Amino acid sequence: MKRNFFLLVLLGFFVLANGQNVINNSFKENEKLKFVASYYMSGLWSDIAELKMEVSKVNTKNSSLFRLKCTANTYTSWDSFFKIRDLYESYVDMKTIKPFLFNRMIDEGGYVKSVKYVYKRKSGVVEAKIKRGNAKERSLDVDVSDDAYDLVSILYYVRNLDLDKLSVGQEIKVKLLVNSKYNVNEEIVTVKYKGIEKIKVDNYGKLKCHKLSINLKDEEVLKGKDSNNIWFTADENKVPVLIKAEIPVGSVQIRLVEMTGLRN
Amino acid sequence: MKSKGLIKTFAILGLVFGILGMVLAFLPLGLIAVLPAGIALLLGILAFLAAKNVEVKKNLILVVLVISILGILVSIAKTVFIEDKVAVDNEFYQKQDESLDESMEALDELSDEMDSELEADLEDNESK
């Protein structure tokens, strides 16, 4: 199983926006989304992990932020073969979704890695700390644009974009901070709007959804062009309901199975 | 002789597929075991039918039939009766809480910078 499993799952959520600022109107505190991740092997889809995305409010000394927490856990039947316990979280402004801090802590088949970004926007810098396995932690400062997001915050940012205004085939570029080994770079993710489709969602029936494809230059993470797709509900919540992605060692599918605490 | 050779071939091939099916039946791979177990069952049935009027030991054929049927049943029963679930992992929950505590400390240190950013972002959005 490819390392950084959850990384590419989250990348599958990626989309949108040419640096537009947004005002959050698609989610609120206590929203909880649950997904099932499946892996395609030998002609069959096997459910292997549960993913959760949860929103909570935290209070710092002088302000309140959203904590956007994403976790991935393999099912007990898989734990003996390849155990995954991944945590991704971003602390963001409650109105504009701009991130102030990002954490990534993964444990996949015994491989552990932690990545932390602290955004210092006044100076246009992210202070990054990276630790891989038992190696010493390394720190670096990275120049970043004001409209660069991390893997978690961008997902919620995208949910606040006006997808209804996009035309089929329209491409949008968004800046994403991506970590590779001990480097952190701003990469451009290209997202193409593919129109409206009805998607069958477990427990919720057929839902009208916006379909988008995701392209990233780095084929070590996502392969192919236009073969990685994500569907969001075509309502004010824009809940992600399905992702299909081609990864270097096969195909992955993530489907929504439960949603609670929706804003609209 | 030719018949005995064919029966033996079916039985041995059936045994190989049957063992493969049994192994896959206990792995968390859904119904993937049904394919090799099904092939084993078919080979076992063919061997059994071919051995009806031939004087040959049928023990191996019976073994093939039993393990192929078991492989199919285990695979189906696992899929139908065993629900996928996530283990209660207190260590992981603790890591999440620790991450929250550390993050809050880091955010408190950033507090002054955050205030001006939050104000600026809000003004920016309101003016648009």
PDB file of N, CA, C and O in Angstrom, chain A residues 71-98:
ATOM      1  N   THR A  71      -9.410  12.454  10.179  1.00  0.00           N
ATOM      2  CA  THR A  71      -8.703  11.258  10.640  1.00  0.00           C
ATOM      3  C   THR A  71      -9.002  10.094   9.712  1.00  0.00           C
ATOM      4  O   THR A  71     -10.058  10.040   9.081  1.00  0.00           O
ATOM      5  N   ALA A  72      -8.048   9.176   9.636  1.00  0.00           N
ATOM      6  CA  ALA A  72      -8.240   7.953   8.862  1.00  0.00           C
ATOM      7  C   ALA A  72      -7.806   6.766   9.707  1.00  0.00           C
ATOM      8  O   ALA A  72      -6.702   6.781  10.276  1.00  0.00           O
ATOM      9  N   ASN A  73      -8.679   5.770   9.795  1.00  0.00           N
ATOM     10  CA  ASN A  73      -8.375   4.553  10.566  1.00  0.00           C
ATOM     11  C   ASN A  73      -8.718   3.355   9.706  1.00  0.00           C
ATOM     12  O   ASN A  73      -9.840   3.269   9.205  1.00  0.00           O
ATOM     13  N   THR A  74      -7.803   2.416   9.570  1.00  0.00           N
ATOM     14  CA  THR A  74      -8.158   1.169   8.895  1.00  0.00           C
ATOM     15  C   THR A  74      -9.108   0.372   9.791  1.00  0.00           C
ATOM     16  O   THR A  74      -9.111   0.531  11.008  1.00  0.00           O
ATOM     17  N   TYR A  75      -9.930  -0.470   9.147  1.00  0.00           N
ATOM     18  CA  TYR A  75     -10.808  -1.352   9.918  1.00  0.00           C
ATOM     19  C   TYR A  75      -9.974  -2.420  10.639  1.00  0.00           C
ATOM     20  O   TYR A  75      -8.841  -2.707  10.246  1.00  0.00           O
ATOM     21  N   THR A  76     -10.588  -3.019  11.646  1.00  0.00           N
ATOM     22  CA  THR A  76      -9.850  -4.000  12.457  1.00  0.00           C
ATOM     23  C   THR A  76      -9.323  -5.145  11.599  1.00  0.00           C
ATOM     24  O   THR A  76      -8.231  -5.654  11.846  1.00  0.00           O
ATOM     25  N   SER A  77     -10.080  -5.542  10.561  1.00  0.00           N
ATOM     26  CA  SER A  77      -9.636  -6.654   9.708  1.00  0.00           C
ATOM     27  C   SER A  77      -8.350  -6.307   8.955  1.00  0.00           C
ATOM     28  O   SER A  77      -7.591  -7.201   8.585  1.00  0.00           O
ATOM     29  N   TRP A  78      -8.111  -5.042   8.742  1.00  0.00           N
ATOM     30  CA  TRP A  78      -6.904  -4.623   8.040  1.00  0.00           C
ATOM     31  C   TRP A  78      -5.755  -4.276   8.967  1.00  0.00           C
ATOM     32  O   TRP A  78      -4.603  -4.214   8.539  1.00  0.00           O
ATOM     33  N   ASP A  79      -6.063  -3.998  10.226  1.00  0.00           N
ATOM     34  CA  ASP A  79      -5.022  -3.546  11.153  1.00  0.00           C
ATOM     35  C   ASP A  79      -3.849  -4.520  11.232  1.00  0.00           C
ATOM     36  O   ASP A  79      -2.702  -4.105  11.423  1.00  0.00           O
ATOM     37  N   SER A  80      -4.146  -5.813  11.119  1.00  0.00           N
ATOM     38  CA  SER A  80      -3.048  -6.801  11.223  1.00  0.00           C
ATOM     39  C   SER A  80      -2.136  -6.769   9.990  1.00  0.00           C
ATOM     40  O   SER A  80      -0.995  -7.184  10.050  1.00  0.00           O
ATOM     41  N   PHE A  81      -2.648  -6.272   8.860  1.00  0.00           N
ATOM     42  CA  PHE A  81      -1.857  -6.301   7.626  1.00  0.00           C
ATOM     43  C   PHE A  81      -1.187  -4.965   7.357  1.00  0.00           C
ATOM     44  O   PHE A  81      -0.018  -4.902   7.009  1.00  0.00           O
ATOM     45  N   PHE A  82      -1.969  -3.891   7.488  1.00  0.00           N
ATOM     46  CA  PHE A  82      -1.428  -2.565   7.215  1.00  0.00           C
ATOM     47  C   PHE A  82      -2.262  -1.556   7.986  1.00  0.00           C
ATOM     48  O   PHE A  82      -3.277  -1.086   7.528  1.00  0.00           O
ATOM     49  N   LYS A  83      -1.782  -1.210   9.171  1.00  0.00           N
ATOM     50  CA  LYS A  83      -2.569  -0.356  10.068  1.00  0.00           C
ATOM     51  C   LYS A  83      -2.320   1.113   9.732  1.00  0.00           C
ATOM     52  O   LYS A  83      -1.177   1.543   9.581  1.00  0.00           O
ATOM     53  N   ILE A  84      -3.402   1.860   9.618  1.00  0.00           N
ATOM     54  CA  ILE A  84      -3.295   3.296   9.347  1.00  0.00           C
ATOM     55  C   ILE A  84      -3.983   4.074  10.465  1.00  0.00           C
ATOM     56  O   ILE A  84      -5.121   3.796  10.825  1.00  0.00           O
ATOM     57  N   ARG A  85      -3.252   5.045  10.988  1.00  0.00           N
ATOM     58  CA  ARG A  85      -3.831   5.995  11.952  1.00  0.00           C
ATOM     59  C   ARG A  85      -3.289   7.373  11.558  1.00  0.00           C
ATOM     60  O   ARG A  85      -2.191   7.748  11.912  1.00  0.00           O
ATOM     61  N   ASP A  86      -4.061   8.090  10.782  1.00  0.00           N
ATOM     62  CA  ASP A  86      -3.631   9.389  10.263  1.00  0.00           C
ATOM     63  C   ASP A  86      -4.458  10.504  10.878  1.00  0.00           C
ATOM     64  O   ASP A  86      -5.677  10.388  11.015  1.00  0.00           O
ATOM     65  N   LEU A  87      -3.783  11.592  11.192  1.00  0.00           N
ATOM     66  CA  LEU A  87      -4.456  12.792  11.681  1.00  0.00           C
ATOM     67  C   LEU A  87      -3.998  13.983  10.848  1.00  0.00           C
ATOM     68  O   LEU A  87      -2.797  14.203  10.697  1.00  0.00           O
ATOM     69  N   TYR A  88      -4.951  14.706  10.288  1.00  0.00           N
ATOM     70  CA  TYR A  88      -4.660  15.950   9.577  1.00  0.00           C
ATOM     71  C   TYR A  88      -5.574  17.004  10.192  1.00  0.00           C
ATOM     72  O   TYR A  88      -6.765  16.761  10.360  1.00  0.00           O
ATOM     73  N   GLU A  89      -5.038  18.156  10.529  1.00  0.00           N
ATOM     74  CA  GLU A  89      -5.895  19.198  11.089  1.00  0.00           C
ATOM     75  C   GLU A  89      -5.391  20.572  10.703  1.00  0.00           C
ATOM     76  O   GLU A  89      -4.190  20.779  10.530  1.00  0.00           O
ATOM     77  N   SER A  90      -6.343  21.493  10.594  1.00  0.00           N
ATOM     78  CA  SER A  90      -6.003  22.865  10.242  1.00  0.00           C
ATOM     79  C   SER A  90      -6.835  23.788  11.126  1.00  0.00           C
ATOM     80  O   SER A  90      -8.018  23.530  11.365  1.00  0.00           O
ATOM     81  N   TYR A  91      -6.186  24.846  11.624  1.00  0.00           N
ATOM     82  CA  TYR A  91      -6.879  25.838  12.457  1.00  0.00           C
ATOM     83  C   TYR A  91      -7.049  27.084  11.602  1.00  0.00           C
ATOM     84  O   TYR A  91      -6.052  27.670  11.161  1.00  0.00           O
ATOM     85  N   VAL A  92      -8.326  27.460  11.381  1.00  0.00           N
ATOM     86  CA  VAL A  92      -8.592  28.495  10.386  1.00  0.00           C
ATOM     87  C   VAL A  92      -9.493  29.592  10.924  1.00  0.00           C
ATOM     88  O   VAL A  92     -10.241  29.399  11.884  1.00  0.00           O
ATOM     89  N   ASP A  93      -9.432  30.726  10.253  1.00  0.00           N
ATOM     90  CA  ASP A  93     -10.336  31.836  10.537  1.00  0.00           C
ATOM     91  C   ASP A  93     -11.759  31.371  10.261  1.00  0.00           C
ATOM     92  O   ASP A  93     -12.030  30.755   9.232  1.00  0.00           O
ATOM     93  N   MET A  94     -12.678  31.682  11.164  1.00  0.00           N
ATOM     94  CA  MET A  94     -14.036  31.146  11.034  1.00  0.00           C
ATOM     95  C   MET A  94     -14.802  31.760   9.861  1.00  0.00           C
ATOM     96  O   MET A  94     -15.753  31.156   9.374  1.00  0.00           O
ATOM     97  N   LYS A  95     -14.402  32.944   9.428  1.00  0.00           N
ATOM     98  CA  LYS A  95     -15.143  33.576   8.326  1.00  0.00           C
ATOM     99  C   LYS A  95     -14.460  33.352   6.988  1.00  0.00           C
ATOM    100  O   LYS A  95     -15.087  33.032   5.998  1.00  0.00           O
ATOM    101  N   THR A  96     -13.134  33.544   6.954  1.00  0.00           N
ATOM    102  CA  THR A  96     -12.436  33.518   5.662  1.00  0.00           C
ATOM    103  C   THR A  96     -11.768  32.185   5.358  1.00  0.00           C
ATOM    104  O   THR A  96     -11.294  31.987   4.244  1.00  0.00           O
ATOM    105  N   ILE A  97     -11.710  31.293   6.325  1.00  0.00           N
ATOM    106  CA  ILE A  97     -11.104  29.956   6.214  1.00  0.00           C
ATOM    107  C   ILE A  97      -9.595  30.030   5.984  1.00  0.00           C
ATOM    108  O   ILE A  97      -8.959  29.040   5.649  1.00  0.00           O
ATOM    109  N   LYS A  98      -8.995  31.173   6.182  1.00  0.00           N
ATOM    110  CA  LYS A  98      -7.536  31.228   6.009  1.00  0.00           C
ATOM    111  C   LYS A  98      -6.882  30.502   7.192  1.00  0.00           C
ATOM    112  O   LYS A  98      -7.238  30.728   8.329  1.00  0.00           O
TER     113      LYS A  98
END
